[in-house]
CSV table of C-alpha atoms in Angstrom, one decimal:
chain,number,residue,atom,x,y,z
I,1,MET,CA,-39.8,-8.5,53.6
I,2,SER,CA,-36.3,-9.2,52.0
I,3,HIS,CA,-35.2,-11.0,48.1
I,4,GLY,CA,-31.9,-11.0,49.1
I,5,ALA,CA,-28.3,-9.2,49.1
I,6,ARG,CA,-27.7,-7.1,46.2
I,7,VAL,CA,-24.6,-5.9,44.4
I,8,ILE,CA,-24.5,-2.4,43.8
I,9,ARG,CA,-21.1,-2.0,42.3
I,10,THR,CA,-19.4,1.1,41.9
I,11,GLY,CA,-16.3,3.3,40.2
I,12,VAL,CA,-14.7,3.7,43.9
I,13,SER,CA,-13.0,1.6,46.2
I,14,SER,CA,-13.5,1.4,50.1
I,15,GLY,CA,-9.4,2.2,50.4
I,16,GLY,CA,-8.2,5.4,48.0
I,17,PRO,CA,-10.1,7.9,45.5
I,18,ALA,CA,-11.9,7.3,42.9
I,19,ALA,CA,-11.3,5.8,40.1
I,20,PRO,CA,-11.4,7.1,36.3
I,21,PRO,CA,-14.5,6.5,34.6
I,22,PRO,CA,-15.3,3.1,32.8
I,23,VAL,CA,-14.3,3.9,29.1
I,24,THR,CA,-17.3,3.0,26.9
I,25,VAL,CA,-16.9,0.7,24.0
I,26,ALA,CA,-20.4,0.8,22.5
I,27,SER,CA,-19.8,4.3,21.3
I,28,SER,CA,-17.1,3.4,19.4
I,29,SER,CA,-19.3,0.0,17.8
I,30,ALA,CA,-22.0,2.4,17.8
I,31,GLY,CA,-20.3,4.4,15.6
I,32,SER,CA,-19.3,1.7,13.6
I,33,ASP,CA,-22.3,-0.5,13.0
I,34,ALA,CA,-24.4,2.0,12.3
I,35,GLY,CA,-22.7,2.7,9.5
I,36,LEU,CA,-23.9,0.7,6.1
I,37,MET,CA,-20.8,-0.5,5.2
I,38,ASP,CA,-18.1,-2.6,7.4
I,39,GLY,CA,-15.0,-0.7,5.9
I,40,GLY,CA,-13.2,-2.9,8.1
I,41,TYR,CA,-14.1,-6.1,5.7
I,42,PHE,CA,-12.8,-4.5,2.8
I,43,ARG,CA,-8.9,-4.2,4.6
I,44,SER,CA,-9.1,-7.8,5.6
I,45,CYS,CA,-7.5,-11.3,4.0
I,46,ALA,CA,-11.0,-12.9,3.2
I,47,SER,CA,-11.9,-9.8,1.3
I,48,MET,CA,-8.7,-9.6,-0.1
I,49,LEU,CA,-8.9,-13.5,-1.3
I,50,LYS,CA,-13.1,-12.5,-2.8
I,51,VAL,CA,-11.7,-9.6,-4.9
I,52,ALA,CA,-7.8,-11.4,-5.9
I,53,GLN,CA,-11.1,-15.0,-7.0
I,54,MET,CA,-13.4,-13.0,-8.4
I,55,ILE,CA,-10.2,-10.9,-11.1
I,56,SER,CA,-8.9,-14.0,-11.6
I,57,LEU,CA,-12.2,-16.2,-12.8
I,58,LEU,CA,-13.3,-13.1,-14.6
I,59,ILE,CA,-9.9,-13.6,-16.4
I,60,GLY,CA,-10.1,-16.9,-17.1
I,61,PHE,CA,-13.2,-16.5,-18.3
I,62,ILE,CA,-12.3,-13.3,-20.8
I,63,SER,CA,-9.7,-15.8,-21.8
I,64,VAL,CA,-11.4,-18.2,-22.7
I,65,ASN,CA,-14.4,-16.3,-24.0
I,66,ASN,CA,-12.2,-14.4,-27.3
I,67,SER,CA,-10.6,-17.7,-28.2
I,68,ALA,CA,-11.1,-19.7,-31.0
I,69,TRP,CA,-13.2,-22.5,-29.5
I,70,THR,CA,-12.2,-26.5,-30.4
I,71,ASP,CA,-14.2,-28.0,-28.2
I,72,TYR,CA,-17.7,-26.5,-27.1
I,73,SER,CA,-18.8,-28.4,-24.6
I,74,ALA,CA,-15.4,-28.5,-22.1
I,75,TYR,CA,-14.9,-25.0,-22.6
I,76,SER,CA,-18.9,-23.4,-22.6
I,77,PHE,CA,-18.8,-25.9,-19.3
I,78,PHE,CA,-15.5,-24.0,-18.0
I,79,GLN,CA,-17.9,-20.3,-18.7
I,80,ILE,CA,-20.3,-21.7,-17.6
I,81,VAL,CA,-18.5,-22.6,-13.4
I,82,THR,CA,-16.4,-19.8,-13.9
I,83,MET,CA,-19.3,-17.5,-13.8
I,84,CYS,CA,-21.3,-18.8,-11.7
I,85,ASP,CA,-18.4,-19.0,-8.9
I,86,LEU,CA,-17.9,-15.7,-10.2
I,87,VAL,CA,-21.0,-14.2,-8.8
I,88,MET,CA,-21.1,-17.1,-6.0
I,89,ILE,CA,-18.3,-14.9,-4.5
I,90,LEU,CA,-19.8,-11.7,-5.5
I,91,PHE,CA,-22.9,-12.7,-4.2
I,92,PHE,CA,-21.3,-13.6,-0.8
I,93,TYR,CA,-18.3,-10.4,-0.5
I,94,ILE,CA,-21.1,-7.6,-1.0
I,95,MET,CA,-23.1,-9.9,1.8
I,96,HIS,CA,-20.4,-8.8,3.5
I,97,ILE,CA,-20.2,-6.1,3.4
I,98,PHE,CA,-23.5,-4.3,3.7
I,99,ARG,CA,-23.7,-7.2,6.9
I,100,VAL,CA,-26.7,-9.0,5.2
I,101,TYR,CA,-25.7,-11.9,7.7
I,102,ARG,CA,-26.6,-10.2,10.7
I,103,LYS,CA,-29.9,-9.5,9.8
I,104,LEU,CA,-30.5,-13.1,8.4
I,105,THR,CA,-29.4,-14.8,10.9
I,106,CYS,CA,-32.3,-17.7,9.7
I,107,VAL,CA,-29.0,-18.9,7.8
I,108,SER,CA,-26.1,-20.5,8.7
I,109,TRP,CA,-24.2,-18.6,6.7
I,110,PRO,CA,-20.6,-19.6,7.6
I,111,LEU,CA,-22.0,-23.2,6.1
I,112,ALA,CA,-23.3,-22.0,3.3
I,113,GLU,CA,-19.3,-20.1,2.2
I,114,PHE,CA,-17.8,-24.1,3.0
I,115,LEU,CA,-20.3,-25.6,0.5
I,116,HIS,CA,-20.7,-23.2,-2.1
I,117,TYR,CA,-17.1,-22.8,-2.4
I,118,LEU,CA,-16.3,-27.1,-2.3
I,119,ILE,CA,-19.3,-27.7,-4.7
I,120,GLY,CA,-17.6,-24.4,-7.0
I,121,THR,CA,-13.9,-26.0,-6.4
I,122,ILE,CA,-14.7,-29.4,-7.0
I,123,LEU,CA,-16.0,-28.4,-10.8
I,124,LEU,CA,-13.4,-25.4,-11.5
I,125,LEU,CA,-10.9,-28.2,-10.5
I,126,ILE,CA,-13.0,-30.1,-13.1
I,127,GLY,CA,-13.3,-27.4,-15.5
I,128,SER,CA,-9.2,-26.1,-15.2
I,129,ILE,CA,-8.2,-30.0,-15.9
I,130,VAL,CA,-11.0,-30.5,-19.2
I,131,ALA,CA,-9.6,-27.0,-20.7
I,132,ALA,CA,-7.2,-27.7,-19.8
I,133,ALA,CA,-7.1,-31.0,-22.2
I,134,LYS,CA,-8.6,-29.8,-24.9
I,135,SER,CA,-6.5,-26.1,-25.8
I,136,TYR,CA,-4.5,-27.4,-28.3
I,137,ASN,CA,-1.6,-25.2,-27.5
I,138,ILE,CA,-3.5,-22.1,-28.5
I,139,THR,CA,-2.2,-19.4,-26.3
I,140,GLY,CA,-5.8,-17.3,-24.8
I,141,LEU,CA,-7.7,-21.4,-23.9
I,142,VAL,CA,-3.6,-22.4,-22.1
I,143,ALA,CA,-4.4,-18.9,-20.5
I,144,GLY,CA,-8.6,-19.7,-19.0
I,145,ALA,CA,-7.2,-23.4,-18.4
I,146,THR,CA,-3.8,-21.6,-15.9
I,147,PHE,CA,-6.7,-19.0,-15.1
I,148,GLY,CA,-8.6,-21.5,-12.9
I,149,PHE,CA,-6.0,-23.6,-12.0
I,150,LEU,CA,-5.1,-19.9,-10.0
I,151,ALA,CA,-8.8,-18.9,-9.3
I,152,THR,CA,-9.6,-22.7,-7.7
I,153,ILE,CA,-5.7,-22.4,-5.3
I,154,LEU,CA,-6.8,-19.4,-4.0
I,155,CYS,CA,-10.9,-20.8,-3.3
I,156,VAL,CA,-9.1,-24.7,-1.4
I,157,ILE,CA,-7.5,-21.4,0.5
I,158,SER,CA,-10.4,-19.3,1.5
I,159,MET,CA,-12.0,-22.9,2.2
I,160,TRP,CA,-9.1,-23.3,4.4
I,161,SER,CA,-9.2,-20.4,6.7
I,162,SER,CA,-13.0,-20.0,6.8
I,163,TYR,CA,-13.0,-24.3,8.4
I,164,LYS,CA,-9.6,-23.3,10.3
I,165,VAL,CA,-11.5,-19.7,12.4
I,166,SER,CA,-14.5,-21.7,12.1
I,167,CYS,CA,-13.0,-24.5,13.6
I,168,ILE,CA,-10.1,-22.0,16.4
I,169,THR,CA,-13.5,-20.0,17.3
I,170,GLN,CA,-15.9,-23.4,18.1
I,171,SER,CA,-13.2,-24.9,20.1
I,172,THR,CA,-12.4,-22.4,21.6
I,173,SER,CA,-16.6,-20.8,22.6
I,174,LYS,CA,-16.8,-23.8,25.1
């Protein structure tokens, strides 16, 4: 009883000499997956953008923290927003480095990161505007607001690049 024709593929063609065995990519990718950390992510543009965001947020926080405040509510809001953004960016950075997104597939990580950047960027922009308006030309407060604006621009770039990559990936996969 026959169950249908089977096709068996070999490396030898019927018309000529044997072809060299195909190079397996599994051995090279298994070597990179075997490590605990993703070394390729360190050199990526997204990684460098996250590091620049964290540095600018930290400098903005330290500048405001070490200055004489004129308006407690404005600068405490700025400090809370910068620290929350810093912690969340650090969380996503560690998640990418240790490949946590591959183990926890129940969460849509690109959507979570996009929403974080969207909400965090809006709050950071508001905090930076208020901090700049209430700075009264005190150098530390002006520097903190400036680094807040820089971090806002970096967050917009990161959000735009991740959205662009997601759209391109989805449209080409169809």
